[in-house]
Short mmCIF file of C-alpha atoms in Angstrom, two decimals:
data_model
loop_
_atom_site.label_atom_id
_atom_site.label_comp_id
_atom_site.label_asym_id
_atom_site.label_seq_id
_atom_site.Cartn_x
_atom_site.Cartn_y
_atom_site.Cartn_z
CA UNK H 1 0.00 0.00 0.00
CA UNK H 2 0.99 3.71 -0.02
CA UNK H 3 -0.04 5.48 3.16
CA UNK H 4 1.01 8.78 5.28
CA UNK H 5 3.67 6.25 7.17
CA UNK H 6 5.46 6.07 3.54
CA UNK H 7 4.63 10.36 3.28
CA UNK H 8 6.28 10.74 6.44
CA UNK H 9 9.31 8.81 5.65
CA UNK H 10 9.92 10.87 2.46
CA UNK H 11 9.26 14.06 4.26
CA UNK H 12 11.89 13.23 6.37
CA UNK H 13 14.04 11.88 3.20
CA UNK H 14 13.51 15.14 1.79
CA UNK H 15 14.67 17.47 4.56
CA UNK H 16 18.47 15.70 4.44
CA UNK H 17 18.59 17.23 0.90
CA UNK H 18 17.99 18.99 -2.24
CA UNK H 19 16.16 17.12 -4.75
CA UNK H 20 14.06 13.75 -4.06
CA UNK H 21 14.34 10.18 -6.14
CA UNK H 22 12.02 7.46 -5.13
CA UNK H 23 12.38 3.61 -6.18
CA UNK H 24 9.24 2.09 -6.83
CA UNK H 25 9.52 -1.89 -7.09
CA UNK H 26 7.38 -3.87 -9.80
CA UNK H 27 4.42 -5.86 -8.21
CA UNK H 28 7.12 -9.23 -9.29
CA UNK H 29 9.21 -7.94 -7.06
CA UNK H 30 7.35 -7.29 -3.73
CA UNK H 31 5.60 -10.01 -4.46
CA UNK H 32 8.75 -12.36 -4.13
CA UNK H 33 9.76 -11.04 -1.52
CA UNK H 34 7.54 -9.59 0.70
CA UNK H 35 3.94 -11.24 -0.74
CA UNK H 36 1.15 -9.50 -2.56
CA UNK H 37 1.10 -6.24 -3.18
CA UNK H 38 -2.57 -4.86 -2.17
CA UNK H 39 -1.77 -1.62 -4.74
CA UNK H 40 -0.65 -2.68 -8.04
CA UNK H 41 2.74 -0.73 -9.58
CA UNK H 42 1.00 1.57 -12.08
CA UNK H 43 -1.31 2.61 -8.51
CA UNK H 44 1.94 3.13 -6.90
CA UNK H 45 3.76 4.81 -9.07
CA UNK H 46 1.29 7.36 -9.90
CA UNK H 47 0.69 7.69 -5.68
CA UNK H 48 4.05 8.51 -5.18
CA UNK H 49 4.13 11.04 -7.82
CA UNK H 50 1.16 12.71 -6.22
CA UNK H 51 3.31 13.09 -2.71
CA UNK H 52 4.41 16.49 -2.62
CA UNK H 53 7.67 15.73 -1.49
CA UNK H 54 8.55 14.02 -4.06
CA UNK H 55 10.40 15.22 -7.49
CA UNK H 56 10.95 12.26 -9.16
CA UNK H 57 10.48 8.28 -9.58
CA UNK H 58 11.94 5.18 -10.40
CA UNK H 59 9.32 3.04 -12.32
CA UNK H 60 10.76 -1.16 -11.33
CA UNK H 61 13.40 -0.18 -8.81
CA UNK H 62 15.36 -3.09 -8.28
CA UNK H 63 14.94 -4.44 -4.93
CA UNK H 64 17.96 -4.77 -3.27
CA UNK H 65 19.46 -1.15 -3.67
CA UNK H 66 23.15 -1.06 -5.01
CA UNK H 67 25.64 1.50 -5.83
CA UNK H 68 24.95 1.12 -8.84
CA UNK H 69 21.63 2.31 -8.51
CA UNK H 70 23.08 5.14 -6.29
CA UNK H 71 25.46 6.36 -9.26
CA UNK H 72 23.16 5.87 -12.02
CA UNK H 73 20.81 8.40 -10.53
CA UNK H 74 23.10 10.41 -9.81
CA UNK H 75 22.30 10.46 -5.59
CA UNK H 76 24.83 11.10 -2.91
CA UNK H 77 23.23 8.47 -0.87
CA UNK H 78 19.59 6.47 -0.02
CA UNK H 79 17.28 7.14 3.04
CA UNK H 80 14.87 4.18 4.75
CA UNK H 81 13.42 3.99 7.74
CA UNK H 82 14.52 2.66 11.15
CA UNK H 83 12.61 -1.03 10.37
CA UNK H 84 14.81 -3.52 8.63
CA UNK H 85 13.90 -4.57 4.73
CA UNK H 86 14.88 -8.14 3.84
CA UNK H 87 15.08 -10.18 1.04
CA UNK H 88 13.61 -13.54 -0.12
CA UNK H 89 16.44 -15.55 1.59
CA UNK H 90 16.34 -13.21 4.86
CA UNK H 91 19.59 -10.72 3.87
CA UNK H 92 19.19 -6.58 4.25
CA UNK H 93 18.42 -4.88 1.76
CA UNK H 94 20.65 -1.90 2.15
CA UNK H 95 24.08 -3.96 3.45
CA UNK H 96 25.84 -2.64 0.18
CA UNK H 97 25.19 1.11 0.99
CA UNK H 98 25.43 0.84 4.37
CA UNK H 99 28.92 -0.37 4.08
CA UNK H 100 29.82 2.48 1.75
CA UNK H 101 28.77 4.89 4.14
CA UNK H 102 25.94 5.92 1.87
CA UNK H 103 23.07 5.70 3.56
CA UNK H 104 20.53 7.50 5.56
CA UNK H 105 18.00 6.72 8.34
CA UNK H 106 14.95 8.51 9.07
CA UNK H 107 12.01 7.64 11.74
CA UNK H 108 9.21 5.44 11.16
CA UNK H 109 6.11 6.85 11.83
CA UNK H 110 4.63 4.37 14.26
CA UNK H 111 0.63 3.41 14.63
CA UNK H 112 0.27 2.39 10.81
CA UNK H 113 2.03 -0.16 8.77
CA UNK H 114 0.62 -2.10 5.62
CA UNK H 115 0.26 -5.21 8.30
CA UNK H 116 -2.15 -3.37 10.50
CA UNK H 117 -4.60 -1.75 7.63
CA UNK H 118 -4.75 -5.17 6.02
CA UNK H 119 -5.51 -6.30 9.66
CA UNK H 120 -7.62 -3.67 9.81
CA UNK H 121 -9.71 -4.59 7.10
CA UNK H 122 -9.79 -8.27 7.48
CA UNK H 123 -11.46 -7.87 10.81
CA UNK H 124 -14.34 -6.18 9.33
CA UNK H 125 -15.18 -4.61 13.29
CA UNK H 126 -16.77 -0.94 13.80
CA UNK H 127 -14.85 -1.06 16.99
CA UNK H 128 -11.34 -0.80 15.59
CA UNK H 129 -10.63 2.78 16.20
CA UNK H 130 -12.04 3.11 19.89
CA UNK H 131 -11.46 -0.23 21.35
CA UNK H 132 -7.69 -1.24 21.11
CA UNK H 133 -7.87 -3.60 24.12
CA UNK H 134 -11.20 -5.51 22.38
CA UNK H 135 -10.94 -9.79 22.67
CA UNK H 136 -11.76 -9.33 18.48
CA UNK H 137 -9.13 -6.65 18.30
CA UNK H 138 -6.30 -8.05 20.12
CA UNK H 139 -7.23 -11.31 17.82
CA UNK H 140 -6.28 -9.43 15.15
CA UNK H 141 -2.80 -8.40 16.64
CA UNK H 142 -2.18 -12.16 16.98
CA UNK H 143 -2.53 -12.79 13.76
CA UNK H 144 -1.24 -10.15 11.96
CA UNK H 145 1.73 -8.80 14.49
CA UNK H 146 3.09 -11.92 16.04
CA UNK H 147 5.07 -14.97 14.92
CA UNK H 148 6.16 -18.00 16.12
CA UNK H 149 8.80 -16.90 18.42
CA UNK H 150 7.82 -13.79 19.37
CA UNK H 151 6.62 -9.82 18.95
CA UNK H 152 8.75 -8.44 16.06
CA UNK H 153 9.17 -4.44 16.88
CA UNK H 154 8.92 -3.69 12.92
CA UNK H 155 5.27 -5.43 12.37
CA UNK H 156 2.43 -5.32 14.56
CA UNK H 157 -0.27 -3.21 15.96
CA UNK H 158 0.27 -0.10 17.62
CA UNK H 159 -1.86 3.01 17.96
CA UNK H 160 -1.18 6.18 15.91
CA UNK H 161 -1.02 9.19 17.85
CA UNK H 162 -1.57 12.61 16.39
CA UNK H 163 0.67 15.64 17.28
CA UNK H 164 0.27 19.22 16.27
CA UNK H 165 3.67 19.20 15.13
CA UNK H 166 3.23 16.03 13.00
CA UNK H 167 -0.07 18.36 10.80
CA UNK H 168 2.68 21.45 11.17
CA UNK H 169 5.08 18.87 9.06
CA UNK H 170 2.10 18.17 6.77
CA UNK H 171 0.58 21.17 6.36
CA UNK H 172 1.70 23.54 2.96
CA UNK H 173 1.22 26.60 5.32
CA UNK H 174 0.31 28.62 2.29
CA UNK H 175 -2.59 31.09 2.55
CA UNK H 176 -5.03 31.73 -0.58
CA UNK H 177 -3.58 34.45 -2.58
CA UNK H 178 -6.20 37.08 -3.79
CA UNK H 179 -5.68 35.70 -7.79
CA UNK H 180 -6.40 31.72 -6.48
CA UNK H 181 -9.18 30.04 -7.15
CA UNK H 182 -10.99 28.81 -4.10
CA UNK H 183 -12.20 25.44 -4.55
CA UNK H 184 -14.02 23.13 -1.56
CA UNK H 185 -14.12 19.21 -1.86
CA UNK H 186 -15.56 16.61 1.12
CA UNK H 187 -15.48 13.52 2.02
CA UNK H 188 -14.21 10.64 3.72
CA UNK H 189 -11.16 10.01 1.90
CA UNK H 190 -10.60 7.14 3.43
CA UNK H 191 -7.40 4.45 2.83
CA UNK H 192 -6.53 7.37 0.56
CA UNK H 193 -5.95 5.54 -3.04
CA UNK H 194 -5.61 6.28 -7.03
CA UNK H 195 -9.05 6.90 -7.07
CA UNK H 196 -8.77 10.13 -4.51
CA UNK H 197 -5.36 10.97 -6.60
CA UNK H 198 -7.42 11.11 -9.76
CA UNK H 199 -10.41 12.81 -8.34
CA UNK H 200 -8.18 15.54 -6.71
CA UNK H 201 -5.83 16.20 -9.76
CA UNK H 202 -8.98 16.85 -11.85
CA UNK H 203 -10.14 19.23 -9.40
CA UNK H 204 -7.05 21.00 -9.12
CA UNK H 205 -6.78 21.48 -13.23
CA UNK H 206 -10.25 23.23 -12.64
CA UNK H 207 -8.78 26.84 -12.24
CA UNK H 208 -5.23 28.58 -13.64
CA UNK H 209 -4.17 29.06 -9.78
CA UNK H 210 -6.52 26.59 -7.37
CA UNK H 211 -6.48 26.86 -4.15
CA UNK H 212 -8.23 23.25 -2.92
CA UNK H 213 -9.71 23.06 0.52
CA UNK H 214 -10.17 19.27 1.36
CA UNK H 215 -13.27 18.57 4.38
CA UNK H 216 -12.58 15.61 6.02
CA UNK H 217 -15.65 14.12 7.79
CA UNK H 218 -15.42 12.65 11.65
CA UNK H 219 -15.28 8.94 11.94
CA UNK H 220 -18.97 9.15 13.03
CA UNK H 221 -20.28 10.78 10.26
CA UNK H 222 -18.53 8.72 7.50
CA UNK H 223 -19.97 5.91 9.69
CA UNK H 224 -23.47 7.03 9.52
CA UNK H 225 -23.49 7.35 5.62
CA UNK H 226 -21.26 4.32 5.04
CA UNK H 227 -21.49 1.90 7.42
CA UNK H 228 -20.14 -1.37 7.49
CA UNK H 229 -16.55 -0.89 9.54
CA UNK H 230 -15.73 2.66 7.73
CA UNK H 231 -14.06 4.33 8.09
CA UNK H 232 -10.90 2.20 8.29
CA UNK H 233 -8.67 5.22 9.08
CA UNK H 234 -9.76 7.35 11.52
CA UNK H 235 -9.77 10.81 11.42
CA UNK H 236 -6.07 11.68 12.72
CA UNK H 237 -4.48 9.21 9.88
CA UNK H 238 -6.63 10.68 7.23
CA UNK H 239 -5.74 14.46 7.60
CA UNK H 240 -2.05 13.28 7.03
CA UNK H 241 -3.12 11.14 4.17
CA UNK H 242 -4.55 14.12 2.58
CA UNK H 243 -2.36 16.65 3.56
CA UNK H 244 0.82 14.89 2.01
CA UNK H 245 -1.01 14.86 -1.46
CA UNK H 246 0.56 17.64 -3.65
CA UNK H 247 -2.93 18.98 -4.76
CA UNK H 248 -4.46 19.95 -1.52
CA UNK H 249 -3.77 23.17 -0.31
CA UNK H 250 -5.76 23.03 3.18
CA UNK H 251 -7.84 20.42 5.27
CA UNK H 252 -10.44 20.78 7.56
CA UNK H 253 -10.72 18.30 10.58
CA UNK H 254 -14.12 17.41 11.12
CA UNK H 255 -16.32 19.56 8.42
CA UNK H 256 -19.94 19.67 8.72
CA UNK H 257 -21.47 17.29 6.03
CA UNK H 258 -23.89 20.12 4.98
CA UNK H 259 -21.45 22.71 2.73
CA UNK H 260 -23.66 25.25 4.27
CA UNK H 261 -23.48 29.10 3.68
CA UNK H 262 -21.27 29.40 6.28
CA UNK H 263 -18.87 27.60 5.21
CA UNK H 264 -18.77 28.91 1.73
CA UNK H 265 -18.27 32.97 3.24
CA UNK H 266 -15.81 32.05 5.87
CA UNK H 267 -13.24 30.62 3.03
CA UNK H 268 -14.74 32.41 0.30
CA UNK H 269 -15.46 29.41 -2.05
CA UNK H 270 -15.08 30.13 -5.37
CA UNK H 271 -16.44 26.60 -6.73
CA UNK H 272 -17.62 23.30 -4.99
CA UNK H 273 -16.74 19.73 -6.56
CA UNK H 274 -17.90 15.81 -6.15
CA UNK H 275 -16.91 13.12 -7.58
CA UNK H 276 -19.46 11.02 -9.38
CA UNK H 277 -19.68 8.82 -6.18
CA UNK H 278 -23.49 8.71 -4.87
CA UNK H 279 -24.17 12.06 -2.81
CA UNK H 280 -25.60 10.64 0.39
CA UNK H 281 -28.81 13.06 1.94
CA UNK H 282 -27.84 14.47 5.31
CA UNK H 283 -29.59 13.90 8.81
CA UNK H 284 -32.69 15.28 7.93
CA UNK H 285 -32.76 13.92 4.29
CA UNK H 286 -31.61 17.17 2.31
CA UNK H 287 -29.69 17.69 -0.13
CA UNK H 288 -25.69 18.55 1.63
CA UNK H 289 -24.68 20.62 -1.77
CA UNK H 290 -28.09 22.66 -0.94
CA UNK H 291 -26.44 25.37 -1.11
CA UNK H 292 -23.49 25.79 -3.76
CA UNK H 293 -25.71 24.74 -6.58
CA UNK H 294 -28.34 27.61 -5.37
CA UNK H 295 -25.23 29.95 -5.74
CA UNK H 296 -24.54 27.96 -8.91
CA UNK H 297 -20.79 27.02 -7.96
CA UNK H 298 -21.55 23.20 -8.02
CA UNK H 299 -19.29 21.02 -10.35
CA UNK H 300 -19.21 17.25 -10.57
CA UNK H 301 -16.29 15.84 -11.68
CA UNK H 302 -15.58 13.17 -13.60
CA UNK H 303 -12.11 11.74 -12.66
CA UNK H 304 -12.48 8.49 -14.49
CA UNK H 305 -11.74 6.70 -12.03
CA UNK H 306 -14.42 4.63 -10.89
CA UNK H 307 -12.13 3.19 -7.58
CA UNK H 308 -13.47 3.46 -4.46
CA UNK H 309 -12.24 2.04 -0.86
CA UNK H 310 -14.84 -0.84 -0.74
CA UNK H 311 -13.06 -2.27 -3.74
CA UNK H 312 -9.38 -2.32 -1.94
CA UNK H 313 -11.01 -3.86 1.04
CA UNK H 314 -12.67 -6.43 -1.48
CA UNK H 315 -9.20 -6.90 -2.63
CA UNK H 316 -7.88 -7.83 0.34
CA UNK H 317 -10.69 -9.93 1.29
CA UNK H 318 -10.50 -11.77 -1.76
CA UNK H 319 -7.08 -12.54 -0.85
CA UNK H 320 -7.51 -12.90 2.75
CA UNK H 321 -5.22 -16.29 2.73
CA UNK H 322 -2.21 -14.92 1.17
CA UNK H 323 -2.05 -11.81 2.98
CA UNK H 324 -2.12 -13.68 6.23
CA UNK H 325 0.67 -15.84 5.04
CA UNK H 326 2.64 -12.80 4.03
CA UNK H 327 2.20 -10.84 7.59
CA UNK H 328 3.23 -14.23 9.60
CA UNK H 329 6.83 -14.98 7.12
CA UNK H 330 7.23 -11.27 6.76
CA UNK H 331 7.55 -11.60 11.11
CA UNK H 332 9.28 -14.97 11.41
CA UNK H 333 11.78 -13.11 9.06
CA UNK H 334 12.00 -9.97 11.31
CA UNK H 335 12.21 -12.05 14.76
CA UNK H 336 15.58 -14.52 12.76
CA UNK H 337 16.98 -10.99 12.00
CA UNK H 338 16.23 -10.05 15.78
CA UNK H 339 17.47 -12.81 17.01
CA UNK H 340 20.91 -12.95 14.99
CA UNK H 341 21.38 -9.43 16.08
CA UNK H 342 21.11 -10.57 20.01
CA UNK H 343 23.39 -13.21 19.45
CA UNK H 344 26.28 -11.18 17.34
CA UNK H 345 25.82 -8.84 20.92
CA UNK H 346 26.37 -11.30 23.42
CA UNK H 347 29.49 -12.29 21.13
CA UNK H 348 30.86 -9.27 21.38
CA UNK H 349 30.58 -9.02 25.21
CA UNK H 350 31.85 -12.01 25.77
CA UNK H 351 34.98 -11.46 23.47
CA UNK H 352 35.15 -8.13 25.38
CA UNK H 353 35.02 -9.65 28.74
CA UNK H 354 37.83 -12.20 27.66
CA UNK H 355 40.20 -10.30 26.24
CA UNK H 356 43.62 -9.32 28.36
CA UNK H 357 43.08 -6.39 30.92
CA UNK H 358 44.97 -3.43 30.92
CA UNK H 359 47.17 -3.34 33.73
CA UNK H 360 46.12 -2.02 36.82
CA UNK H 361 47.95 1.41 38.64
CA UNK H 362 47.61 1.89 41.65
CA UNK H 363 47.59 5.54 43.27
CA UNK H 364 48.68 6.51 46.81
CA UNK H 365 47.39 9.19 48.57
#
């Protein structure tokens, strides 16, 4: 998948220097060695364009990164985060790099990994955002953050916490310049995909300088008009998700479903835009978009697209096997790795603690 974990760590990458290259493997690839890829490589590579941190991409970056690849792109040196990337056969990833001294670590953003939104989704429980300590949710971290021999620190369940520094990273900062072009979107933009991408790339080609406002519903209100489990991401993880994307300007936390008149003065809305997604009534059955198309500023857009989050979680449904498989030898892997590292440790100690002493002096006084 590509979520605001994988934002975050290119935000970071970004920050250690001047221009931004980002590897994207093939779906062969992760598939060999890390298991299905719930995104497929034309999705990712056109996600990873859309981050706003990045300037350029690598369509079928080879897996194991190499000098080679280093040199040929002309890049000083490659940044991952603080987890450990193996191959097939259990070796890092980065050992080539690291040994040349050309390579960079940055912080993984912890509460959200591909293992827990595929958890996430497989458990199919409205309770997932509120109830952490649930019998069905710790279930879930059984299966999808634990192997045989252990709790692996790199996979697993843990619970994102929002900061205001972390939507100070995010946000552009920018304020609408008189000449923009104000233009409002809503929605739940949940397990932000190509089909949001699309959507919000159309809107953005909609005026010479936009300006695009994103409202993110609360988790209660995408609830109401969706049902089912939704949102899987709860509020805090979607702001990110939305801010990272290069064509949103702003976000609001928590806008009222109804684009109401006051909504429209307060940031001066120049035009109002939905997808061609159903347009769900509000609380008392009207019409949410009331308003903008009685000021005549209503657009739908067609993105064509026609992706939408129920058909990820359908793919990962479908394969719900294979995905499990993948979570429990992608930790197994993790915990050998773990383990080696323990042992190489104790080695060292104990070569440490045999070696000759240095002799002793002794000091009157």
């Amino acid at each position: 998948m590509v979520h605001y974990g994988h934002s975050n760590q290119l935000r970071q990458a970004k920050a250690m220097g001047d221009y931004l290259i980002v590897g994207v493997h093939t779906d062969a690839e992760i598939a060999k060695h890390k298991g299905p890829p719930v995104f497929t490589q034309e999705e990712r590579y056109k996600m990873v364009r859309a981050i706003k941190w990045v300037d350029e991409i690598v369509e079928g970056a080879p897996y194991v990164t190499t000098l080679e690849t280093l040199d040929k792109y002309s890049c000083d040196f490659c940044v991952h985060g603080d987890d450990i990337t193996l191959t097939v056969d259990g070796k890092d990833t980065y050992e080539e790099v690291k040994h040349a001294g050309r390579y960079r670590e940055c912080r993984r953003t912890q509460g959200v990994s591909t293992t827990d939104l595929v958890g996430r989704m497989l458990l199919m429980t409205k309770a997932h955002h509120s109830n952490m300590d649930s019998q069905h949710y710790q279930q879930h971290t059984d299966n999808f953050g634990k192997g045989p021999k252990g709790h692996s620190p790199w996979t697993g369940v843990s619970q994102f916490l929002q900061t205001s520094q972390k939507i100070i990273q995010f946000a552009s900062g920018k304020e609408p310049q008189p000449t923009d072009t104000i233009i409002y979107v809503a929605g739940a933009f949940d397990l932000f995909h190509i089909g949001h991408v699309d959507f919000l790339e159309m809107v953005y080609k909609q005026a010479e300088k936009p300006y695009v406002i994103v409202g993110l519903h609360f988790d209660q209100e995408v609830n109401r008009y969706k049902g089912k489990n939704y949102p899987i991401m709860n509020i805090h993880e979607r702001t990110l998700s939305v801010l990272a994307c290069r064509y949103v300007s702003e976000v609001v936390i928590g806008a009222p479903y109804a684009v109401g008149k006051d909504l429209l003065d307060h940031f001066k809305v120049d035009l109002v835009c939905h997808g061609k997604t159903e347009v769900f009534p509000d609380n008392d059955g009207s019409d949410p978009y009331a308003e903008p198309r009685k000021r005549g500023i209503f657009k739908t857009i067609d993105s064509g697209n026609s992706l939408t989050t129920d058909d990820i979680v359908q793919r990962i449904i479908e394969n719900r096997l294979q995905f499990e498989a993948r979570n429990q030898k992608k930790e197994a892997k993790e915990m050998a790795v773990i383990e080696a590292m323990k042992k190489r440790e104790q080695q060292e100690q104990q070569s440490e603690t045999d070696s000759p002493c240095c002799p002793k002096i002794e000091l009157a006084g």
